[in-house]
mmCIF file of C-alpha atoms and ligand atoms in Angstrom:
data_model
loop_
_atom_site.group_PDB
_atom_site.id
_atom_site.type_symbol
_atom_site.label_atom_id
_atom_site.label_comp_id
_atom_site.label_asym_id
_atom_site.label_seq_id
_atom_site.Cartn_x
_atom_site.Cartn_y
_atom_site.Cartn_z
ATOM 1 C CA UNK E 1 0.000 0.000 0.000
ATOM 2 C CA UNK E 2 1.177 3.537 -0.728
ATOM 3 C CA UNK E 3 2.647 5.347 2.274
ATOM 4 C CA UNK E 4 0.518 8.074 3.823
ATOM 5 C CA UNK E 5 1.920 11.592 3.928
ATOM 6 C CA UNK E 6 2.394 12.331 7.629
ATOM 7 C CA UNK E 7 5.459 14.605 7.662
ATOM 8 C CA UNK E 8 5.730 18.174 6.466
ATOM 9 C CA UNK E 9 8.725 20.468 6.195
ATOM 10 C CA UNK E 10 8.228 24.202 6.784
ATOM 11 C CA UNK E 11 11.234 26.203 5.582
ATOM 12 C CA UNK E 12 11.232 29.325 7.769
ATOM 13 C CA UNK E 13 14.898 30.286 7.675
ATOM 14 C CA UNK E 14 14.558 33.234 5.274
ATOM 15 C CA UNK E 15 15.658 36.669 6.398
ATOM 16 C CA UNK E 16 12.420 38.334 5.371
ATOM 17 C CA UNK E 17 14.274 41.371 4.063
ATOM 18 C CA UNK E 18 11.212 42.545 2.132
ATOM 19 C CA UNK E 19 9.542 43.267 5.466
ATOM 20 C CA UNK E 20 12.336 45.229 7.143
ATOM 21 C CA UNK E 21 12.364 46.819 9.632
ATOM 22 C CA UNK E 22 9.574 44.579 11.076
ATOM 23 C CA UNK E 23 11.632 41.439 10.452
ATOM 24 C CA UNK E 24 14.617 42.848 12.333
ATOM 25 C CA UNK E 25 13.205 41.254 15.486
ATOM 26 C CA UNK E 26 10.140 39.293 14.339
ATOM 27 C CA UNK E 27 10.447 36.307 11.997
ATOM 28 C CA UNK E 28 8.310 36.850 8.898
ATOM 29 C CA UNK E 29 6.247 33.739 9.631
ATOM 30 C CA UNK E 30 5.125 35.233 12.945
ATOM 31 C CA UNK E 31 3.764 38.361 11.289
ATOM 32 C CA UNK E 32 0.055 38.604 11.819
ATOM 33 C CA UNK E 33 -2.650 38.080 9.276
ATOM 34 C CA UNK E 34 -5.695 39.531 11.110
ATOM 35 C CA UNK E 35 -4.940 37.902 14.494
ATOM 36 C CA UNK E 36 -2.984 34.777 13.661
ATOM 37 C CA UNK E 37 0.645 34.443 12.659
ATOM 38 C CA UNK E 38 1.236 33.398 9.056
ATOM 39 C CA UNK E 39 2.645 30.065 10.171
ATOM 40 C CA UNK E 40 -0.586 29.134 11.977
ATOM 41 C CA UNK E 41 -2.456 29.135 8.666
ATOM 42 C CA UNK E 42 0.091 26.679 7.236
ATOM 43 C CA UNK E 43 -0.082 24.461 10.338
ATOM 44 C CA UNK E 44 -3.893 24.331 10.217
ATOM 45 C CA UNK E 45 -3.801 23.470 6.535
ATOM 46 C CA UNK E 46 -1.245 20.717 7.170
ATOM 47 C CA UNK E 47 -3.306 19.236 10.007
ATOM 48 C CA UNK E 48 -6.379 19.065 7.811
ATOM 49 C CA UNK E 49 -4.343 17.112 5.280
ATOM 50 C CA UNK E 50 -3.386 14.509 7.885
ATOM 51 C CA UNK E 51 0.103 15.761 8.755
ATOM 52 C CA UNK E 52 1.294 14.517 12.165
ATOM 53 C CA UNK E 53 4.955 15.582 12.224
ATOM 54 C CA UNK E 54 5.893 19.214 11.683
ATOM 55 C CA UNK E 55 9.509 19.927 10.814
ATOM 56 C CA UNK E 56 10.673 23.531 10.855
ATOM 57 C CA UNK E 57 13.889 24.516 9.143
ATOM 58 C CA UNK E 58 14.973 27.584 11.062
ATOM 59 C CA UNK E 59 17.942 29.932 11.215
ATOM 60 C CA UNK E 60 19.470 32.290 13.728
ATOM 61 C CA UNK E 61 16.869 34.767 14.920
ATOM 62 C CA UNK E 62 13.769 32.591 14.577
ATOM 63 C CA UNK E 63 13.476 31.989 18.338
ATOM 64 C CA UNK E 64 10.116 33.785 18.547
ATOM 65 C CA UNK E 65 8.734 31.075 16.300
ATOM 66 C CA UNK E 66 9.777 28.318 18.697
ATOM 67 C CA UNK E 67 8.281 30.286 21.583
ATOM 68 C CA UNK E 68 5.019 30.613 19.702
ATOM 69 C CA UNK E 69 4.620 26.832 19.722
ATOM 70 C CA UNK E 70 5.284 26.521 23.441
ATOM 71 C CA UNK E 71 2.365 26.007 25.773
ATOM 72 C CA UNK E 72 1.290 29.098 27.693
ATOM 73 C CA UNK E 73 0.152 27.676 31.082
ATOM 74 C CA UNK E 74 0.180 31.021 32.894
ATOM 75 C CA UNK E 75 -1.877 32.707 30.232
ATOM 76 C CA UNK E 76 -4.288 29.761 30.164
ATOM 77 C CA UNK E 77 -4.668 29.893 33.949
ATOM 78 C CA UNK E 78 -5.367 33.612 33.850
ATOM 79 C CA UNK E 79 -8.015 33.202 31.144
ATOM 80 C CA UNK E 80 -9.606 30.312 33.023
ATOM 81 C CA UNK E 81 -9.779 32.400 36.191
ATOM 82 C CA UNK E 82 -11.515 35.186 34.293
ATOM 83 C CA UNK E 83 -13.898 32.735 32.628
ATOM 84 C CA UNK E 84 -12.725 33.669 29.124
ATOM 85 C CA UNK E 85 -13.614 30.331 27.596
ATOM 86 C CA UNK E 86 -13.681 31.627 24.021
ATOM 87 C CA UNK E 87 -10.092 32.891 24.239
ATOM 88 C CA UNK E 88 -8.988 29.673 25.937
ATOM 89 C CA UNK E 89 -10.423 27.726 23.050
ATOM 90 C CA UNK E 90 -8.534 29.832 20.527
ATOM 91 C CA UNK E 91 -5.309 29.404 22.476
ATOM 92 C CA UNK E 92 -5.760 25.661 22.802
ATOM 93 C CA UNK E 93 -6.384 25.275 19.087
ATOM 94 C CA UNK E 94 -2.754 26.339 18.545
ATOM 95 C CA UNK E 95 -1.269 23.776 20.968
ATOM 96 C CA UNK E 96 0.943 21.084 19.536
ATOM 97 C CA UNK E 97 1.516 17.709 21.198
ATOM 98 C CA UNK E 98 4.928 17.005 22.669
ATOM 99 C CA UNK E 99 7.254 15.602 20.056
ATOM 100 C CA UNK E 100 5.088 16.710 17.131
ATOM 101 C CA UNK E 101 7.421 19.547 16.230
ATOM 102 C CA UNK E 102 11.066 19.305 15.345
ATOM 103 C CA UNK E 103 13.447 22.118 14.548
ATOM 104 C CA UNK E 104 16.432 21.804 12.249
ATOM 105 C CA UNK E 105 18.918 24.595 11.720
ATOM 106 C CA UNK E 106 19.954 25.755 8.295
ATOM 107 C CA UNK E 107 23.313 27.220 9.112
ATOM 108 C CA UNK E 108 23.834 29.047 5.841
ATOM 109 C CA UNK E 109 21.225 30.621 3.539
ATOM 110 C CA UNK E 110 22.012 28.376 0.559
ATOM 111 C CA UNK E 111 18.518 28.200 -0.922
ATOM 112 C CA UNK E 112 15.151 26.452 -0.585
ATOM 113 C CA UNK E 113 16.526 23.112 -1.809
ATOM 114 C CA UNK E 114 19.242 23.241 0.810
ATOM 115 C CA UNK E 115 16.698 24.114 3.532
ATOM 116 C CA UNK E 116 14.628 21.040 2.640
ATOM 117 C CA UNK E 117 17.779 18.888 2.487
ATOM 118 C CA UNK E 118 18.635 19.953 6.051
ATOM 119 C CA UNK E 119 15.573 17.973 7.226
ATOM 120 C CA UNK E 120 16.543 14.758 5.378
ATOM 121 C CA UNK E 121 17.306 12.671 8.494
ATOM 122 C CA UNK E 122 13.889 13.438 9.947
ATOM 123 C CA UNK E 123 12.144 12.355 6.756
ATOM 124 C CA UNK E 124 13.904 9.076 6.049
ATOM 125 C CA UNK E 125 12.614 6.960 3.220
ATOM 126 C CA UNK E 126 9.022 8.112 2.833
ATOM 127 C CA UNK E 127 7.067 10.674 0.848
ATOM 128 C CA UNK E 128 6.614 14.031 2.568
ATOM 129 C CA UNK E 129 5.072 17.474 2.133
ATOM 130 C CA UNK E 130 6.773 20.860 1.929
ATOM 131 C CA UNK E 131 4.796 24.005 2.747
ATOM 132 C CA UNK E 132 5.989 27.564 2.241
ATOM 133 C CA UNK E 133 4.052 29.644 4.785
ATOM 134 C CA UNK E 134 4.449 32.771 2.592
ATOM 135 C CA UNK E 135 1.955 31.294 0.196
ATOM 136 C CA UNK E 136 -1.377 31.552 1.967
ATOM 137 C CA UNK E 137 -4.196 29.795 0.162
ATOM 138 C CA UNK E 138 -7.836 30.493 0.941
ATOM 139 C CA UNK E 139 -9.880 27.483 -0.140
ATOM 140 C CA UNK E 140 -12.969 25.586 0.855
ATOM 141 C CA UNK E 141 -10.963 22.372 1.002
ATOM 142 C CA UNK E 142 -7.428 23.280 2.097
ATOM 143 C CA UNK E 143 -4.888 23.078 -0.730
ATOM 144 C CA UNK E 144 -2.666 20.373 0.782
ATOM 145 C CA UNK E 145 -5.700 18.153 1.462
ATOM 146 C CA UNK E 146 -6.669 18.538 -2.211
ATOM 147 C CA UNK E 147 -3.157 17.474 -3.179
ATOM 148 C CA UNK E 148 -3.121 14.469 -0.841
ATOM 149 C CA UNK E 149 -6.293 13.291 -2.615
ATOM 150 C CA UNK E 150 -4.694 13.861 -6.004
ATOM 151 C CA UNK E 151 -1.625 11.934 -4.826
ATOM 152 C CA UNK E 152 -3.754 8.892 -4.091
ATOM 153 C CA UNK E 153 -4.636 8.776 -7.802
ATOM 154 C CA UNK E 154 -1.296 9.991 -9.141
ATOM 155 C CA UNK E 155 1.683 8.622 -7.241
ATOM 156 C CA UNK E 156 4.941 10.495 -7.638
ATOM 157 C CA UNK E 157 5.798 14.116 -6.970
ATOM 158 C CA UNK E 158 3.044 16.737 -7.008
ATOM 159 C CA UNK E 159 3.471 20.497 -6.847
ATOM 160 C CA UNK E 160 0.681 23.058 -6.462
ATOM 161 C CA UNK E 161 0.352 25.039 -9.674
ATOM 162 C CA UNK E 162 -1.245 28.256 -10.832
ATOM 163 C CA UNK E 163 -1.342 30.202 -14.098
ATOM 164 C CA UNK E 164 0.669 33.455 -14.023
ATOM 165 C CA UNK E 165 1.018 36.195 -16.672
ATOM 166 C CA UNK E 166 4.163 36.354 -18.878
ATOM 167 C CA UNK E 167 5.703 39.230 -16.922
ATOM 168 C CA UNK E 168 5.599 37.193 -13.689
ATOM 169 C CA UNK E 169 7.142 33.931 -14.914
ATOM 170 C CA UNK E 170 10.672 34.963 -13.896
ATOM 171 C CA UNK E 171 9.592 35.023 -10.217
ATOM 172 C CA UNK E 172 8.563 31.365 -9.988
ATOM 173 C CA UNK E 173 9.446 27.785 -10.678
ATOM 174 C CA UNK E 174 7.760 27.171 -14.065
ATOM 175 C CA UNK E 175 6.427 23.813 -15.257
ATOM 176 C CA UNK E 176 7.473 22.181 -18.495
ATOM 177 C CA UNK E 177 4.180 20.544 -19.447
ATOM 178 C CA UNK E 178 4.037 17.068 -20.982
ATOM 179 C CA UNK E 179 0.303 16.480 -20.920
ATOM 180 C CA UNK E 180 -2.348 18.853 -19.655
ATOM 181 C CA UNK E 181 -5.206 16.841 -18.206
ATOM 182 C CA UNK E 182 -7.045 19.758 -16.612
ATOM 183 C CA UNK E 183 -6.628 19.786 -12.877
ATOM 184 C CA UNK E 184 -3.597 17.503 -13.119
ATOM 185 C CA UNK E 185 -0.725 18.176 -15.490
ATOM 186 C CA UNK E 186 2.089 15.738 -16.153
ATOM 187 C CA UNK E 187 5.448 17.417 -16.663
ATOM 188 C CA UNK E 188 8.845 16.954 -18.249
ATOM 189 C CA UNK E 189 10.338 18.876 -15.353
ATOM 190 C CA UNK E 190 10.479 22.500 -14.254
ATOM 191 C CA UNK E 191 12.707 25.560 -14.455
ATOM 192 C CA UNK E 192 13.440 27.882 -11.539
ATOM 193 C CA UNK E 193 12.926 31.571 -12.295
ATOM 194 C CA UNK E 194 13.510 31.422 -16.068
ATOM 195 C CA UNK E 195 14.606 34.574 -17.884
ATOM 196 C CA UNK E 196 11.824 36.710 -19.314
ATOM 197 C CA UNK E 197 10.450 35.024 -22.453
ATOM 198 C CA UNK E 198 12.096 31.660 -21.712
ATOM 199 C CA UNK E 199 9.453 30.032 -19.497
ATOM 200 C CA UNK E 200 8.313 26.634 -20.826
ATOM 201 C CA UNK E 201 4.680 27.457 -19.886
ATOM 202 C CA UNK E 202 2.632 29.886 -17.784
ATOM 203 C CA UNK E 203 2.011 27.344 -15.066
ATOM 204 C CA UNK E 204 3.904 28.335 -11.917
ATOM 205 C CA UNK E 205 4.836 26.291 -8.863
ATOM 206 C CA UNK E 206 3.152 27.540 -5.672
ATOM 207 C CA UNK E 207 4.511 26.669 -2.224
ATOM 208 C CA UNK E 208 2.879 23.285 -1.584
ATOM 209 C CA UNK E 209 4.690 20.094 -2.545
ATOM 210 C CA UNK E 210 4.284 16.354 -2.076
ATOM 211 C CA UNK E 211 7.668 14.813 -2.762
ATOM 212 C CA UNK E 212 9.357 11.439 -2.808
ATOM 213 C CA UNK E 213 12.612 10.637 -0.979
ATOM 214 C CA UNK E 214 14.323 10.618 -4.394
ATOM 215 C CA UNK E 215 14.166 14.426 -4.320
ATOM 216 C CA UNK E 216 16.226 14.390 -1.109
ATOM 217 C CA UNK E 217 18.778 12.141 -2.812
ATOM 218 C CA UNK E 218 18.968 14.572 -5.715
ATOM 219 C CA UNK E 219 19.545 17.402 -3.246
ATOM 220 C CA UNK E 220 22.665 15.553 -2.058
ATOM 221 C CA UNK E 221 24.346 16.827 -5.225
ATOM 222 C CA UNK E 222 24.117 20.350 -3.814
ATOM 223 C CA UNK E 223 24.216 21.775 -7.311
ATOM 224 C CA UNK E 224 23.749 25.568 -7.322
ATOM 225 C CA UNK E 225 21.007 26.773 -9.661
ATOM 226 C CA UNK E 226 19.171 30.071 -10.254
ATOM 227 C CA UNK E 227 20.632 32.914 -8.200
ATOM 228 C CA UNK E 228 23.529 30.638 -7.175
ATOM 229 C CA UNK E 229 21.201 28.870 -4.699
ATOM 230 C CA UNK E 230 20.455 25.172 -4.294
ATOM 231 C CA UNK E 231 16.966 25.000 -5.739
ATOM 232 C CA UNK E 232 14.207 22.568 -4.812
ATOM 233 C CA UNK E 233 12.889 22.960 -8.353
ATOM 234 C CA UNK E 234 16.117 21.507 -9.808
ATOM 235 C CA UNK E 235 16.049 18.470 -7.505
ATOM 236 C CA UNK E 236 12.420 17.760 -8.514
ATOM 237 C CA UNK E 237 13.437 18.025 -12.173
ATOM 238 C CA UNK E 238 16.309 15.608 -11.496
ATOM 239 C CA UNK E 239 13.835 13.134 -9.960
ATOM 240 C CA UNK E 240 11.795 13.459 -13.164
ATOM 241 C CA UNK E 241 14.877 12.697 -15.232
ATOM 242 C CA UNK E 242 15.556 9.675 -13.040
ATOM 243 C CA UNK E 243 12.171 8.331 -14.177
ATOM 244 C CA UNK E 244 9.748 9.526 -11.470
ATOM 245 C CA UNK E 245 6.503 11.255 -12.302
ATOM 246 C CA UNK E 246 6.233 14.966 -11.532
ATOM 247 C CA UNK E 247 2.753 16.456 -11.652
ATOM 248 C CA UNK E 248 1.426 19.968 -11.388
ATOM 249 C CA UNK E 249 -1.888 20.283 -9.551
ATOM 250 C CA UNK E 250 -4.140 23.242 -10.330
ATOM 251 C CA UNK E 251 -5.618 23.739 -6.881
ATOM 252 C CA UNK E 252 -9.012 25.222 -6.139
ATOM 253 C CA UNK E 253 -8.719 28.396 -4.107
ATOM 254 C CA UNK E 254 -7.123 31.818 -4.016
ATOM 255 C CA UNK E 255 -3.418 32.180 -3.343
ATOM 256 C CA UNK E 256 -1.995 35.249 -1.620
ATOM 257 C CA UNK E 257 1.703 36.003 -1.955
ATOM 258 C CA UNK E 258 2.356 37.008 1.638
ATOM 259 C CA UNK E 259 6.055 37.246 0.833
ATOM 260 C CA UNK E 260 5.202 40.612 -0.758
ATOM 261 C CA UNK E 261 3.764 43.634 1.030
ATOM 262 C CA UNK E 262 0.960 44.055 -1.440
ATOM 263 C CA UNK E 263 -0.002 40.361 -1.221
ATOM 264 C CA UNK E 264 0.099 40.518 2.569
ATOM 265 C CA UNK E 265 -2.233 43.529 2.603
ATOM 266 C CA UNK E 266 -4.622 41.881 0.160
ATOM 267 C CA UNK E 267 -4.702 38.758 2.318
ATOM 268 C CA UNK E 268 -5.339 40.865 5.404
ATOM 269 C CA UNK E 269 -8.345 42.584 3.817
ATOM 270 C CA UNK E 270 -9.705 39.375 2.339
ATOM 271 C CA UNK E 271 -9.371 37.315 5.536
ATOM 272 C CA UNK E 272 -10.825 40.144 7.626
ATOM 273 C CA UNK E 273 -13.820 40.447 5.280
ATOM 274 C CA UNK E 274 -14.394 36.710 5.681
ATOM 275 C CA UNK E 275 -14.714 37.157 9.455
ATOM 276 C CA UNK E 276 -18.163 37.828 10.854
ATOM 277 C CA UNK E 277 -16.812 39.912 13.736
ATOM 278 C CA UNK E 278 -14.866 42.266 11.447
ATOM 279 C CA UNK E 279 -16.691 42.252 8.162
ATOM 280 C CA UNK E 280 -19.284 45.018 8.659
ATOM 281 C CA UNK E 281 -16.905 47.624 10.087
ATOM 282 C CA UNK E 282 -14.213 46.999 7.523
ATOM 283 C CA UNK E 283 -16.661 46.941 4.648
ATOM 284 C CA UNK E 284 -18.145 50.278 5.696
ATOM 285 C CA UNK E 285 -14.666 51.773 5.979
ATOM 286 C CA UNK E 286 -13.578 50.453 2.579
ATOM 287 C CA UNK E 287 -16.726 51.847 0.992
ATOM 288 C CA UNK E 288 -16.052 55.234 2.577
ATOM 289 C CA UNK E 289 -12.501 55.498 1.302
ATOM 290 C CA UNK E 290 -13.414 54.268 -2.159
ATOM 291 C CA UNK E 291 -16.206 56.835 -2.310
ATOM 292 C CA UNK E 292 -13.860 59.599 -1.108
ATOM 293 C CA UNK E 293 -11.186 58.535 -3.593
ATOM 294 C CA UNK E 294 -13.665 58.565 -6.502
ATOM 295 C CA UNK E 295 -15.091 61.922 -5.467
ATOM 296 C CA UNK E 296 -11.578 63.419 -5.418
ATOM 297 C CA UNK E 297 -10.826 62.231 -8.981
HETATM 298 C C1 LIG D 1 9.979 29.621 -4.159
HETATM 299 C C2 LIG D 1 10.354 28.511 -5.148
HETATM 300 C C3 LIG D 1 9.654 28.742 -6.498
HETATM 301 C C4 LIG D 1 8.157 28.847 -6.280
HETATM 302 C C5 LIG D 1 7.828 29.937 -5.230
HETATM 303 C C6 LIG D 1 6.353 29.918 -4.886
HETATM 304 O O1 LIG D 1 10.528 30.822 -4.623
HETATM 305 O O2 LIG D 1 11.765 28.498 -5.317
HETATM 306 O O3 LIG D 1 9.923 27.664 -7.357
HETATM 307 O O4 LIG D 1 7.525 29.152 -7.502
HETATM 308 O O5 LIG D 1 8.574 29.724 -4.009
HETATM 309 O O6 LIG D 1 6.015 30.919 -3.971
HETATM 310 P P1 LIG D 1 10.662 32.149 -3.703
HETATM 311 O O7 LIG D 1 9.340 32.832 -3.749
HETATM 312 O O8 LIG D 1 11.019 31.683 -2.335
HETATM 313 O O9 LIG D 1 11.733 32.974 -4.348
#
């Protein structure tokens, strides 16, 4: 029987320079989307896909992230005393069982592929997921759960995929399509951040992956790729060349690029509007400023 996907790697070692000065003291993944840190969205999505082991690849300065996953007994006691059951419930929903989380250090910023490779001993010889918390995906069925279902039908490597316009292809891993079957696309491989006009298609890799251990073996080569970094995209392509299937999966849902300020703001507005307790106020405010803006034109 095919092995279930129970382990996920969360690369969180980036310096988050696009969000300076905030990221001088706060890891990017702890930055707040409405009232939850970015990483909590990724954790919730992983849990709903059946992930049991959460492996964080960290770097110097990501201590606040480890603290976030600690229990908060004093805070819980205080809330209990005050009868704040609703807040207690929210707090408890973020608790992780002992031993569910592991942290691995990436000592040098050598790229996403290298970050994933750093977790190789915790993965062993089984398929695993990789989630980039910067990519926040709003979907009825969480994106990784959709992919786990697709994996059951299409064994091999599966990456989340989304169409992007020509002028954006140089910012992503881009799929080289073999056969487009609609939601699932078989590929001949993929290219990391191709030069403008050289992308093999408009289908971009988004930060959700289901990968085989072969990809980890390919990462052993430590071959530098785009930007001089060891790229995950290249190792997946190498697995394809070694005869494994690599699929793109057009997920259902809306992806926010929370690695960019504009994407983060859009996600903030969208997630706030989806919340009953915030929707009316925010909506009224947005209407006011749009009206004022139009009147001034
Ligand atoms: C990473 C991957 C790239 C992928 C992107 C999705 O790039 O290397 O293949 O398309 O995430 O968000 P980054 O955005 O970290 O430069």
